[in-house]
């Protein structure tokens, strides 16, 4: 039973990364569909005609953001933020150095222990539950760049879906339209809350 639990625990470490990848690629696929199909939202509307150049610009911008999100997320995950393997002994220890009893090593100033990763991280910001790794000195720029391109991609998706929201709001604010807008967010928050309580 313990071997099975170890396999589940080791494969479960990559679950946040897989879920984030599915989310990012599904948003990209949805916006690609909007750009390529140009389907009207209402039956009496005629199909909008976009030029080939306009479509190419949209798809280039979208896949540029997707490539940057994927590249920076992979660099973030591959970069080890811990100080494991760094050892200074004897007189090399400077002022402000402490001893971490969990890692059984000396740690430099502004280094703190992460109990989720079970390592000491230099300039630790926080433990990111979406990527399952600490944000520290060595991977901070990849994390911020990934967040920036995710923010830009979501803003782009909101702009591309503005027509959908306008059609929903034109029908009137009903219980059904509020559920259509809020249900994905409620599901996301409940899944995150469930994962954090585990």
CSV table of C-alpha atoms in Angstrom, one decimal:
chain,number,residue,atom,x,y,z
A,1,UNK,CA,0.0,0.0,0.0
A,2,UNK,CA,2.8,2.4,0.8
A,3,UNK,CA,4.4,1.8,-2.6
A,4,UNK,CA,1.1,2.7,-4.3
A,5,UNK,CA,0.8,5.9,-2.2
A,6,UNK,CA,4.4,6.9,-3.2
A,7,UNK,CA,3.6,6.5,-6.9
A,8,UNK,CA,0.4,8.5,-6.5
A,9,UNK,CA,2.2,11.2,-4.5
A,10,UNK,CA,5.1,11.4,-7.0
A,11,UNK,CA,2.8,11.6,-10.0
A,12,UNK,CA,0.4,14.0,-8.2
A,13,UNK,CA,3.3,16.5,-8.0
A,14,UNK,CA,2.8,17.3,-11.7
A,15,UNK,CA,-1.0,17.7,-11.4
A,16,UNK,CA,-1.0,21.5,-11.1
A,17,UNK,CA,1.2,21.9,-14.1
A,18,UNK,CA,-1.0,19.6,-16.2
A,19,UNK,CA,-4.2,21.5,-15.1
A,20,UNK,CA,-2.6,24.9,-15.9
A,21,UNK,CA,-1.5,23.6,-19.3
A,22,UNK,CA,-5.1,22.3,-20.0
A,23,UNK,CA,-6.5,25.7,-19.0
A,24,UNK,CA,-4.1,27.8,-21.1
A,25,UNK,CA,-4.5,25.5,-24.2
A,26,UNK,CA,-8.3,25.5,-23.9
A,27,UNK,CA,-8.4,29.3,-23.8
A,28,UNK,CA,-6.1,29.4,-26.8
A,29,UNK,CA,-8.2,26.9,-28.7
A,30,UNK,CA,-11.4,28.8,-28.0
A,31,UNK,CA,-10.0,32.1,-29.2
A,32,UNK,CA,-8.5,30.4,-32.3
A,33,UNK,CA,-12.0,29.1,-33.0
A,34,UNK,CA,-13.4,32.6,-32.7
A,35,UNK,CA,-10.8,34.0,-35.1
A,36,UNK,CA,-11.0,31.2,-37.7
A,37,UNK,CA,-14.7,30.4,-37.8
A,38,UNK,CA,-16.1,33.9,-37.4
A,39,UNK,CA,-19.5,32.5,-36.4
A,40,UNK,CA,-22.3,34.9,-35.8
A,41,UNK,CA,-23.7,35.0,-32.3
A,42,UNK,CA,-27.3,35.6,-33.3
A,43,UNK,CA,-29.2,33.9,-36.1
A,44,UNK,CA,-30.2,37.1,-37.8
A,45,UNK,CA,-26.6,38.4,-37.9
A,46,UNK,CA,-24.6,37.6,-41.0
A,47,UNK,CA,-21.1,36.1,-40.8
A,48,UNK,CA,-18.4,38.7,-40.2
A,49,UNK,CA,-15.7,38.7,-42.8
A,50,UNK,CA,-12.2,39.3,-41.5
A,51,UNK,CA,-9.3,39.7,-43.9
A,52,UNK,CA,-6.5,37.1,-44.0
A,53,UNK,CA,-4.1,39.7,-42.7
A,54,UNK,CA,-6.3,40.4,-39.7
A,55,UNK,CA,-6.7,36.7,-38.9
A,56,UNK,CA,-2.9,36.2,-39.3
A,57,UNK,CA,-2.2,39.1,-36.8
A,58,UNK,CA,-4.7,37.6,-34.3
A,59,UNK,CA,-3.3,34.1,-34.5
A,60,UNK,CA,0.3,35.4,-34.4
A,61,UNK,CA,-0.4,37.4,-31.2
A,62,UNK,CA,-2.2,34.6,-29.6
A,63,UNK,CA,0.4,31.9,-30.3
A,64,UNK,CA,3.2,34.3,-29.4
A,65,UNK,CA,1.6,34.7,-26.0
A,66,UNK,CA,1.1,30.9,-25.7
A,67,UNK,CA,4.7,30.2,-26.6
A,68,UNK,CA,5.9,32.7,-24.0
A,69,UNK,CA,3.6,31.2,-21.3
A,70,UNK,CA,4.7,27.7,-22.1
A,71,UNK,CA,8.4,28.6,-22.4
A,72,UNK,CA,8.5,30.6,-19.1
A,73,UNK,CA,6.5,28.1,-17.2
A,74,UNK,CA,8.8,25.3,-18.3
A,75,UNK,CA,11.9,27.3,-17.3
A,76,UNK,CA,10.2,28.1,-14.0
A,77,UNK,CA,9.6,24.5,-13.2
A,78,UNK,CA,13.0,23.3,-14.4
A,79,UNK,CA,14.9,25.9,-12.4
A,80,UNK,CA,15.7,24.7,-8.9
A,81,UNK,CA,15.1,27.5,-6.4
A,82,UNK,CA,16.7,25.7,-3.5
A,83,UNK,CA,20.2,26.2,-2.0
A,84,UNK,CA,20.7,22.4,-1.9
A,85,UNK,CA,24.3,21.6,-2.9
A,86,UNK,CA,25.7,25.0,-1.8
A,87,UNK,CA,27.9,24.4,1.2
A,88,UNK,CA,30.1,26.9,2.9
A,89,UNK,CA,31.9,25.8,6.0
A,90,UNK,CA,34.3,27.2,8.5
A,91,UNK,CA,35.3,30.8,8.2
A,92,UNK,CA,33.2,31.4,5.0
A,93,UNK,CA,30.0,31.8,7.0
A,94,UNK,CA,29.3,35.5,7.2
A,95,UNK,CA,27.2,37.7,9.4
A,96,UNK,CA,23.5,36.8,9.4
A,97,UNK,CA,23.9,33.2,8.4
A,98,UNK,CA,21.7,30.7,10.3
A,99,UNK,CA,21.4,27.0,10.6
A,100,UNK,CA,18.3,25.2,9.2
A,101,UNK,CA,17.6,22.2,11.3
A,102,UNK,CA,15.2,20.7,8.7
A,103,UNK,CA,17.8,20.9,5.9
A,104,UNK,CA,20.7,20.4,8.2
A,105,UNK,CA,22.7,23.1,6.5
A,106,UNK,CA,23.8,26.7,7.0
A,107,UNK,CA,21.6,29.2,5.2
A,108,UNK,CA,22.5,32.7,4.0
A,109,UNK,CA,20.5,35.8,4.9
A,110,UNK,CA,17.1,36.2,3.3
A,111,UNK,CA,16.8,32.4,2.9
A,112,UNK,CA,13.8,30.6,4.4
A,113,UNK,CA,12.6,27.0,4.6
A,114,UNK,CA,9.6,25.9,2.6
A,115,UNK,CA,7.7,23.1,4.3
A,116,UNK,CA,5.9,22.1,1.1
A,117,UNK,CA,9.1,21.6,-0.9
A,118,UNK,CA,11.2,20.6,2.2
A,119,UNK,CA,14.1,22.8,1.0
A,120,UNK,CA,15.6,26.2,1.9
A,121,UNK,CA,15.0,28.8,-0.8
A,122,UNK,CA,17.1,31.9,-1.3
A,123,UNK,CA,14.9,35.0,-1.3
A,124,UNK,CA,11.7,32.9,-1.1
A,125,UNK,CA,8.6,34.8,-2.1
A,126,UNK,CA,6.0,32.1,-1.8
A,127,UNK,CA,5.1,28.5,-2.7
A,128,UNK,CA,3.1,28.6,-5.9
A,129,UNK,CA,0.3,26.0,-5.7
A,130,UNK,CA,-0.4,26.3,-9.4
A,131,UNK,CA,3.1,25.2,-10.4
A,132,UNK,CA,3.8,23.2,-7.3
A,133,UNK,CA,7.1,24.9,-6.7
A,134,UNK,CA,8.6,27.7,-4.6
A,135,UNK,CA,9.3,31.1,-6.2
A,136,UNK,CA,12.8,32.2,-5.2
A,137,UNK,CA,15.8,34.1,-6.4
A,138,UNK,CA,16.7,31.7,-9.3
A,139,UNK,CA,13.3,31.4,-10.9
A,140,UNK,CA,11.6,34.7,-10.0
A,141,UNK,CA,11.9,36.3,-13.4
A,142,UNK,CA,10.4,33.2,-15.2
A,143,UNK,CA,7.5,33.3,-12.8
A,144,UNK,CA,6.8,37.1,-13.3
A,145,UNK,CA,7.2,36.8,-17.1
A,146,UNK,CA,4.8,33.8,-17.2
A,147,UNK,CA,2.3,35.8,-15.1
A,148,UNK,CA,2.6,38.8,-17.4
A,149,UNK,CA,1.9,36.8,-20.5
A,150,UNK,CA,-0.9,34.9,-18.8
A,151,UNK,CA,-2.5,38.2,-17.8
A,152,UNK,CA,-2.0,39.5,-21.4
A,153,UNK,CA,-3.5,36.4,-22.9
A,154,UNK,CA,-6.5,36.5,-20.6
A,155,UNK,CA,-7.0,40.2,-21.4
A,156,UNK,CA,-6.9,39.3,-25.1
A,157,UNK,CA,-9.4,36.5,-24.6
A,158,UNK,CA,-11.8,38.9,-22.7
A,159,UNK,CA,-11.5,41.4,-25.6
A,160,UNK,CA,-12.2,38.6,-28.2
A,161,UNK,CA,-15.2,37.4,-26.1
A,162,UNK,CA,-16.6,40.9,-25.5
A,163,UNK,CA,-19.3,40.3,-28.1
A,164,UNK,CA,-20.4,37.2,-26.3
A,165,UNK,CA,-20.8,39.1,-23.0
A,166,UNK,CA,-22.7,41.9,-24.8
A,167,UNK,CA,-25.1,39.4,-26.3
A,168,UNK,CA,-25.7,37.8,-22.9
A,169,UNK,CA,-26.2,41.2,-21.2
A,170,UNK,CA,-28.6,42.3,-24.0
A,171,UNK,CA,-30.9,39.4,-23.2
A,172,UNK,CA,-31.2,40.9,-19.8
A,173,UNK,CA,-29.6,40.1,-16.5
A,174,UNK,CA,-31.4,36.9,-15.5
A,175,UNK,CA,-30.4,34.1,-13.1
A,176,UNK,CA,-29.4,32.0,-16.1
A,177,UNK,CA,-27.1,34.7,-17.5
A,178,UNK,CA,-25.5,35.2,-14.1
A,179,UNK,CA,-24.9,31.5,-13.8
A,180,UNK,CA,-23.3,31.4,-17.3
A,181,UNK,CA,-20.9,34.1,-16.3
A,182,UNK,CA,-20.1,32.9,-12.8
A,183,UNK,CA,-20.3,29.1,-12.9
A,184,UNK,CA,-16.8,28.6,-14.3
A,185,UNK,CA,-15.3,30.8,-11.6
A,186,UNK,CA,-17.2,29.1,-8.8
A,187,UNK,CA,-16.0,25.7,-10.1
A,188,UNK,CA,-12.4,26.9,-10.3
A,189,UNK,CA,-12.5,28.3,-6.7
A,190,UNK,CA,-14.1,25.1,-5.3
A,191,UNK,CA,-11.5,22.9,-7.0
A,192,UNK,CA,-8.6,25.1,-5.7
A,193,UNK,CA,-10.2,25.1,-2.2
A,194,UNK,CA,-10.5,21.3,-2.3
A,195,UNK,CA,-6.9,20.9,-3.4
A,196,UNK,CA,-5.6,23.3,-0.7
A,197,UNK,CA,-7.5,21.4,2.0
A,198,UNK,CA,-6.0,18.1,1.0
